[in-house]
C-alpha positions as YAML, in Angstrom:
chain: A
units: angstrom
residues:
- id: 1
  name: MET
  ca: [-13.78, -70.09, 54.84]
- id: 2
  name: HIS
  ca: [-13.46, -73.71, 55.08]
- id: 3
  name: ALA
  ca: [-11.83, -74.95, 58.29]
- id: 4
  name: LEU
  ca: [-8.91, -76.36, 56.36]
- id: 5
  name: PHE
  ca: [-8.26, -73.09, 54.48]
- id: 6
  name: ASP
  ca: [-5.07, -71.54, 55.46]
- id: 7
  name: PRO
  ca: [-4.56, -67.89, 54.19]
- id: 8
  name: ARG
  ca: [-0.95, -67.97, 54.79]
- id: 9
  name: GLN
  ca: [-0.55, -70.59, 51.94]
- id: 10
  name: ILE
  ca: [-2.06, -68.21, 49.28]
- id: 11
  name: PRO
  ca: [0.43, -66.56, 47.10]
- id: 12
  name: VAL
  ca: [1.34, -63.02, 47.63]
- id: 13
  name: CYS
  ca: [0.70, -60.92, 44.47]
- id: 14
  name: GLY
  ca: [2.03, -57.45, 45.71]
- id: 15
  name: VAL
  ca: [3.37, -55.51, 48.54]
- id: 16
  name: ASP
  ca: [2.76, -51.72, 48.55]
- id: 17
  name: THR
  ca: [6.20, -50.63, 49.40]
- id: 18
  name: HIS
  ca: [5.73, -47.78, 46.87]
- id: 19
  name: LEU
  ca: [2.88, -46.14, 48.77]
- id: 20
  name: PRO
  ca: [3.73, -43.62, 51.65]
- id: 21
  name: ALA
  ca: [3.02, -44.45, 55.27]
- id: 22
  name: VAL
  ca: [0.57, -42.10, 57.22]
- id: 23
  name: ALA
  ca: [2.72, -39.51, 58.91]
- id: 24
  name: ALA
  ca: [3.01, -39.66, 62.67]
- id: 25
  name: ALA
  ca: [1.49, -36.30, 62.98]
- id: 26
  name: ARG
  ca: [-1.92, -37.64, 61.59]
- id: 27
  name: LEU
  ca: [-2.05, -40.51, 64.02]
- id: 28
  name: THR
  ca: [-2.33, -38.44, 67.19]
- id: 29
  name: PRO
  ca: [-5.57, -38.32, 69.13]
- id: 30
  name: GLN
  ca: [-6.16, -34.59, 68.29]
- id: 31
  name: ALA
  ca: [-5.37, -35.26, 64.54]
- id: 32
  name: LEU
  ca: [-7.77, -38.07, 64.34]
- id: 33
  name: ARG
  ca: [-10.62, -36.16, 66.01]
- id: 34
  name: GLN
  ca: [-10.02, -33.29, 63.52]
- id: 35
  name: ARG
  ca: [-9.98, -35.72, 60.47]
- id: 36
  name: PHE
  ca: [-13.39, -37.32, 61.58]
- id: 37
  name: ALA
  ca: [-14.81, -33.97, 62.49]
- id: 38
  name: ALA
  ca: [-14.32, -32.72, 58.94]
- id: 39
  name: PRO
  ca: [-13.87, -35.70, 56.83]
- id: 40
  name: PRO
  ca: [-12.26, -35.46, 53.42]
- id: 41
  name: ALA
  ca: [-13.61, -36.61, 50.16]
- id: 42
  name: TRP
  ca: [-12.26, -40.20, 49.81]
- id: 43
  name: GLN
  ca: [-13.17, -43.60, 48.29]
- id: 44
  name: PRO
  ca: [-12.77, -46.90, 50.19]
- id: 45
  name: GLU
  ca: [-10.50, -49.27, 48.37]
- id: 46
  name: VAL
  ca: [-12.26, -52.44, 49.56]
- id: 47
  name: ARG
  ca: [-15.92, -52.52, 49.51]
- id: 48
  name: ARG
  ca: [-17.09, -55.98, 49.12]
- id: 49
  name: GLU
  ca: [-15.93, -59.62, 49.19]
- id: 50
  name: PRO
  ca: [-17.23, -62.15, 46.77]
- id: 51
  name: ASP
  ca: [-20.05, -64.22, 48.21]
- id: 52
  name: LEU
  ca: [-18.93, -67.57, 49.74]
- id: 53
  name: PRO
  ca: [-20.61, -70.62, 48.48]
- id: 54
  name: GLY
  ca: [-24.17, -71.01, 49.81]
- id: 55
  name: ALA
  ca: [-24.25, -67.33, 51.04]
- id: 56
  name: SER
  ca: [-27.51, -66.25, 49.48]
- id: 57
  name: ARG
  ca: [-29.50, -64.54, 52.28]
- id: 58
  name: PRO
  ca: [-30.21, -60.91, 52.35]
- id: 59
  name: LEU
  ca: [-27.59, -58.58, 53.72]
- id: 60
  name: ALA
  ca: [-27.68, -58.40, 57.58]
- id: 61
  name: ALA
  ca: [-26.49, -55.17, 59.34]
- id: 62
  name: ALA
  ca: [-23.61, -55.55, 61.56]
- id: 63
  name: ALA
  ca: [-20.83, -53.23, 62.97]
- id: 64
  name: VAL
  ca: [-17.47, -53.37, 64.59]
- id: 65
  name: LEU
  ca: [-15.52, -51.15, 66.84]
- id: 66
  name: MET
  ca: [-12.12, -49.99, 65.67]
- id: 67
  name: PRO
  ca: [-10.64, -49.33, 69.06]
- id: 68
  name: LEU
  ca: [-7.61, -46.99, 68.83]
- id: 69
  name: VAL
  ca: [-5.97, -47.07, 72.20]
- id: 70
  name: GLN
  ca: [-4.16, -43.89, 73.42]
- id: 71
  name: ARG
  ca: [-0.74, -45.28, 74.64]
- id: 72
  name: PRO
  ca: [2.24, -43.13, 75.70]
- id: 73
  name: GLN
  ca: [4.40, -44.81, 73.03]
- id: 74
  name: GLY
  ca: [1.82, -44.13, 70.21]
- id: 75
  name: MET
  ca: [-1.68, -45.25, 69.31]
- id: 76
  name: THR
  ca: [-2.39, -48.89, 69.02]
- id: 77
  name: VAL
  ca: [-5.26, -50.98, 67.62]
- id: 78
  name: LEU
  ca: [-7.03, -53.34, 69.93]
- id: 79
  name: LEU
  ca: [-7.88, -56.65, 68.12]
- id: 80
  name: THR
  ca: [-9.24, -60.05, 69.03]
- id: 81
  name: GLN
  ca: [-8.45, -63.58, 67.93]
- id: 82
  name: ARG
  ca: [-11.72, -65.46, 67.64]
- id: 83
  name: THR
  ca: [-12.13, -69.05, 69.20]
- id: 84
  name: ALA
  ca: [-11.57, -71.94, 67.05]
- id: 85
  name: HIS
  ca: [-15.05, -73.46, 67.51]
- id: 86
  name: LEU
  ca: [-17.17, -70.52, 66.06]
- id: 87
  name: SER
  ca: [-19.33, -71.46, 63.14]
- id: 88
  name: SER
  ca: [-17.96, -68.26, 61.09]
- id: 89
  name: HIS
  ca: [-14.47, -66.81, 60.85]
- id: 90
  name: ALA
  ca: [-13.14, -69.15, 63.58]
- id: 91
  name: GLY
  ca: [-9.73, -68.38, 64.70]
- id: 92
  name: GLN
  ca: [-9.42, -65.22, 62.77]
- id: 93
  name: VAL
  ca: [-8.24, -61.86, 63.90]
- id: 94
  name: ALA
  ca: [-11.14, -59.51, 64.30]
- id: 95
  name: PHE
  ca: [-12.41, -56.27, 65.64]
- id: 96
  name: PRO
  ca: [-15.00, -56.53, 68.41]
- id: 97
  name: GLY
  ca: [-18.43, -56.41, 66.83]
- id: 98
  name: GLY
  ca: [-21.25, -58.30, 65.56]
- id: 99
  name: LYS
  ca: [-24.88, -58.35, 64.16]
- id: 100
  name: ALA
  ca: [-27.10, -55.30, 64.87]
- id: 101
  name: ASP
  ca: [-29.97, -56.05, 67.37]
- id: 102
  name: ALA
  ca: [-33.33, -54.43, 66.80]
- id: 103
  name: GLU
  ca: [-32.71, -52.47, 70.01]
- id: 104
  name: ASP
  ca: [-29.67, -50.74, 68.74]
- id: 105
  name: ALA
  ca: [-30.26, -47.21, 67.83]
- id: 106
  name: SER
  ca: [-27.18, -46.89, 65.51]
- id: 107
  name: ALA
  ca: [-24.12, -48.63, 64.28]
- id: 108
  name: ALA
  ca: [-22.25, -47.12, 67.10]
- id: 109
  name: ALA
  ca: [-24.61, -48.53, 69.56]
- id: 110
  name: THR
  ca: [-24.14, -51.96, 67.97]
- id: 111
  name: ALA
  ca: [-20.31, -51.60, 68.03]
- id: 112
  name: LEU
  ca: [-20.08, -50.41, 71.74]
- id: 113
  name: ARG
  ca: [-22.60, -53.12, 72.82]
- id: 114
  name: GLU
  ca: [-20.67, -55.90, 71.16]
- id: 115
  name: ALA
  ca: [-17.26, -54.54, 72.42]
- id: 116
  name: GLU
  ca: [-18.69, -54.67, 76.02]
- id: 117
  name: GLU
  ca: [-20.14, -58.19, 75.46]
- id: 118
  name: GLU
  ca: [-17.06, -59.67, 73.62]
- id: 119
  name: VAL
  ca: [-14.10, -58.13, 75.59]
- id: 120
  name: GLY
  ca: [-15.63, -56.18, 78.50]
- id: 121
  name: LEU
  ca: [-14.49, -52.82, 77.01]
- id: 122
  name: ALA
  ca: [-16.88, -50.33, 78.90]
- id: 123
  name: ARG
  ca: [-18.18, -47.68, 76.56]
- id: 124
  name: ARG
  ca: [-17.24, -45.00, 79.24]
- id: 125
  name: HIS
  ca: [-13.59, -45.43, 77.92]
- id: 126
  name: VAL
  ca: [-14.61, -45.02, 74.37]
- id: 127
  name: GLN
  ca: [-15.04, -41.67, 72.40]
- id: 128
  name: VAL
  ca: [-16.61, -42.49, 69.01]
- id: 129
  name: LEU
  ca: [-15.00, -40.43, 66.26]
- id: 130
  name: GLY
  ca: [-17.06, -41.52, 63.39]
- id: 131
  name: GLU
  ca: [-17.62, -44.33, 60.78]
- id: 132
  name: LEU
  ca: [-15.94, -45.62, 57.68]
- id: 133
  name: ALA
  ca: [-17.79, -46.87, 54.77]
- id: 134
  name: ALA
  ca: [-19.61, -50.22, 55.14]
- id: 135
  name: TYR
  ca: [-17.80, -53.39, 54.36]
- id: 136
  name: VAL
  ca: [-19.68, -56.34, 52.98]
- id: 137
  name: THR
  ca: [-18.35, -59.86, 53.84]
- id: 138
  name: GLY
  ca: [-18.41, -62.95, 51.94]
- id: 139
  name: THR
  ca: [-21.09, -64.16, 54.48]
- id: 140
  name: ARG
  ca: [-23.29, -61.39, 53.55]
- id: 141
  name: TYR
  ca: [-22.81, -58.95, 56.48]
- id: 142
  name: ALA
  ca: [-22.80, -55.23, 55.81]
- id: 143
  name: VAL
  ca: [-20.37, -54.21, 58.43]
- id: 144
  name: THR
  ca: [-19.94, -50.62, 59.51]
- id: 145
  name: PRO
  ca: [-16.61, -49.90, 61.01]
- id: 146
  name: VAL
  ca: [-17.00, -47.41, 64.02]
- id: 147
  name: VAL
  ca: [-13.73, -45.78, 64.85]
- id: 148
  name: GLY
  ca: [-13.27, -44.83, 68.56]
- id: 149
  name: LEU
  ca: [-10.48, -43.40, 70.69]
- id: 150
  name: VAL
  ca: [-10.02, -45.55, 73.85]
- id: 151
  name: GLN
  ca: [-8.62, -44.12, 77.14]
- id: 152
  name: PRO
  ca: [-6.20, -46.28, 78.90]
- id: 153
  name: GLY
  ca: [-7.29, -47.68, 82.41]
- id: 154
  name: PHE
  ca: [-9.80, -50.02, 81.10]
- id: 155
  name: ALA
  ca: [-9.94, -53.65, 82.33]
- id: 156
  name: LEU
  ca: [-10.90, -56.21, 79.88]
- id: 157
  name: ARG
  ca: [-12.97, -59.44, 80.40]
- id: 158
  name: PRO
  ca: [-12.88, -61.48, 77.18]
- id: 159
  name: ASN
  ca: [-15.94, -63.70, 76.53]
- id: 160
  name: PRO
  ca: [-14.06, -67.22, 76.51]
- id: 161
  name: ASP
  ca: [-16.91, -68.44, 74.12]
- id: 162
  name: GLU
  ca: [-16.00, -65.94, 71.47]
- id: 163
  name: VAL
  ca: [-12.57, -64.60, 72.12]
- id: 164
  name: ALA
  ca: [-9.33, -66.69, 72.45]
- id: 165
  name: GLN
  ca: [-7.19, -63.73, 73.07]
- id: 166
  name: VAL
  ca: [-6.91, -59.94, 72.89]
- id: 167
  name: PHE
  ca: [-3.94, -57.98, 71.70]
- id: 168
  name: GLU
  ca: [-2.83, -54.56, 70.50]
- id: 169
  name: ALA
  ca: [-0.98, -53.71, 67.38]
- id: 170
  name: PRO
  ca: [0.70, -50.23, 66.66]
- id: 171
  name: LEU
  ca: [-1.46, -48.09, 64.55]
- id: 172
  name: ALA
  ca: [1.66, -46.78, 62.73]
- id: 173
  name: PHE
  ca: [2.65, -50.29, 61.62]
- id: 174
  name: LEU
  ca: [-0.88, -50.89, 60.35]
- id: 175
  name: MET
  ca: [-0.98, -47.56, 58.43]
- id: 176
  name: ASN
  ca: [2.26, -48.23, 56.63]
- id: 177
  name: PRO
  ca: [1.54, -49.96, 53.26]
- id: 178
  name: ALA
  ca: [4.87, -51.65, 53.37]
- id: 179
  name: HIS
  ca: [3.21, -54.03, 55.87]
- id: 180
  name: HIS
  ca: [0.18, -54.68, 53.47]
- id: 181
  name: ARG
  ca: [0.40, -57.69, 51.29]
- id: 182
  name: CYS
  ca: [-2.10, -58.55, 48.54]
- id: 183
  name: HIS
  ca: [-3.06, -62.15, 48.09]
- id: 184
  name: GLN
  ca: [-4.73, -63.71, 44.96]
- id: 185
  name: MET
  ca: [-6.53, -67.14, 44.80]
- id: 186
  name: ALA
  ca: [-6.72, -69.40, 41.78]
- id: 187
  name: ASP
  ca: [-10.29, -68.14, 41.12]
- id: 188
  name: GLY
  ca: [-9.22, -64.45, 41.05]
- id: 189
  name: ARG
  ca: [-10.29, -63.41, 44.48]
- id: 190
  name: GLN
  ca: [-7.97, -61.04, 46.21]
- id: 191
  name: TRP
  ca: [-7.51, -59.83, 49.79]
- id: 192
  name: PHE
  ca: [-4.99, -58.13, 52.10]
- id: 193
  name: SER
  ca: [-3.01, -59.45, 54.98]
- id: 194
  name: MET
  ca: [-0.89, -57.56, 57.50]
- id: 195
  name: PRO
  ca: [1.00, -59.96, 59.66]
- id: 196
  name: TYR
  ca: [2.11, -58.41, 62.90]
- id: 197
  name: THR
  ca: [4.85, -59.97, 65.33]
- id: 198
  name: ASP
  ca: [4.60, -58.65, 68.74]
- id: 199
  name: GLU
  ca: [7.35, -57.89, 71.18]
- id: 200
  name: ALA
  ca: [7.19, -61.53, 72.46]
- id: 201
  name: GLY
  ca: [7.83, -62.89, 69.06]
- id: 202
  name: ARG
  ca: [4.16, -64.11, 68.45]
- id: 203
  name: GLU
  ca: [2.72, -63.63, 64.93]
- id: 204
  name: HIS
  ca: [-0.82, -62.16, 64.68]
- id: 205
  name: TYR
  ca: [-2.21, -63.03, 61.18]
- id: 206
  name: ILE
  ca: [-4.50, -60.08, 60.28]
- id: 207
  name: TRP
  ca: [-6.21, -60.69, 56.89]
- id: 208
  name: GLY
  ca: [-9.52, -60.66, 55.04]
- id: 209
  name: ALA
  ca: [-12.27, -58.31, 56.31]
- id: 210
  name: THR
  ca: [-10.28, -56.89, 59.20]
- id: 211
  name: ALA
  ca: [-7.23, -56.06, 56.94]
- id: 212
  name: GLY
  ca: [-9.68, -54.76, 54.40]
- id: 213
  name: MET
  ca: [-11.19, -52.32, 56.90]
- id: 214
  name: LEU
  ca: [-7.72, -51.22, 58.05]
- id: 215
  name: ARG
  ca: [-6.80, -50.57, 54.52]
- id: 216
  name: ASN
  ca: [-9.87, -48.37, 54.13]
- id: 217
  name: LEU
  ca: [-8.83, -46.37, 57.36]
- id: 218
  name: TYR
  ca: [-5.55, -45.92, 55.54]
- id: 219
  name: ARG
  ca: [-7.22, -44.57, 52.49]
- id: 220
  name: PHE
  ca: [-9.36, -42.18, 54.67]
- id: 221
  name: LEU
  ca: [-6.23, -40.85, 56.55]
- id: 222
  name: MET
  ca: [-4.28, -40.34, 53.39]
- id: 223
  name: ALA
  ca: [-7.11, -38.58, 51.37]
...
């Protein structure tokens, strides 16, 4: 998006308070392992964003890690806020991830490598559960979300060139559609946001591709 684009100013066209939240029993480490070990028949709700102006190159393979941290108070999702000077998605909330390298054997290999490079999350702390359907961004990246359980005890070392901050949001909050807001622009483009305010009162504005992938995780867990 253009540097002057403020997603908070785009009108909300709906909030899904009518949809049920994912039950707490489905958000435990064991339940998540079982769900990915025997995936249900399901359809992702958000598959592709409209191409941004000037985005005409072939699709490029990429992957992100959806890190689900096992906290005593409940599962959390580890997220980053990108630095403001990056050429794409500057300042946005994102999952650790990036473009696939030729040496990467799989999407999981890409996601784990990028998580180490971006935030210093050692792969020994991550148990990969599986993948969600690829999500095509407006910048023409075909992004595979790789879902992993993260054992506490890790020490993060965010790359200051890419990551402004790292935070965790409760998985139960993100898997409750009452917190999913749909926005529509004048040209008809739609996307989700899931603003989260932490215990210190700081708002983390989760939107766009990251919110779309979380919405697909909701659909996967509810199928």
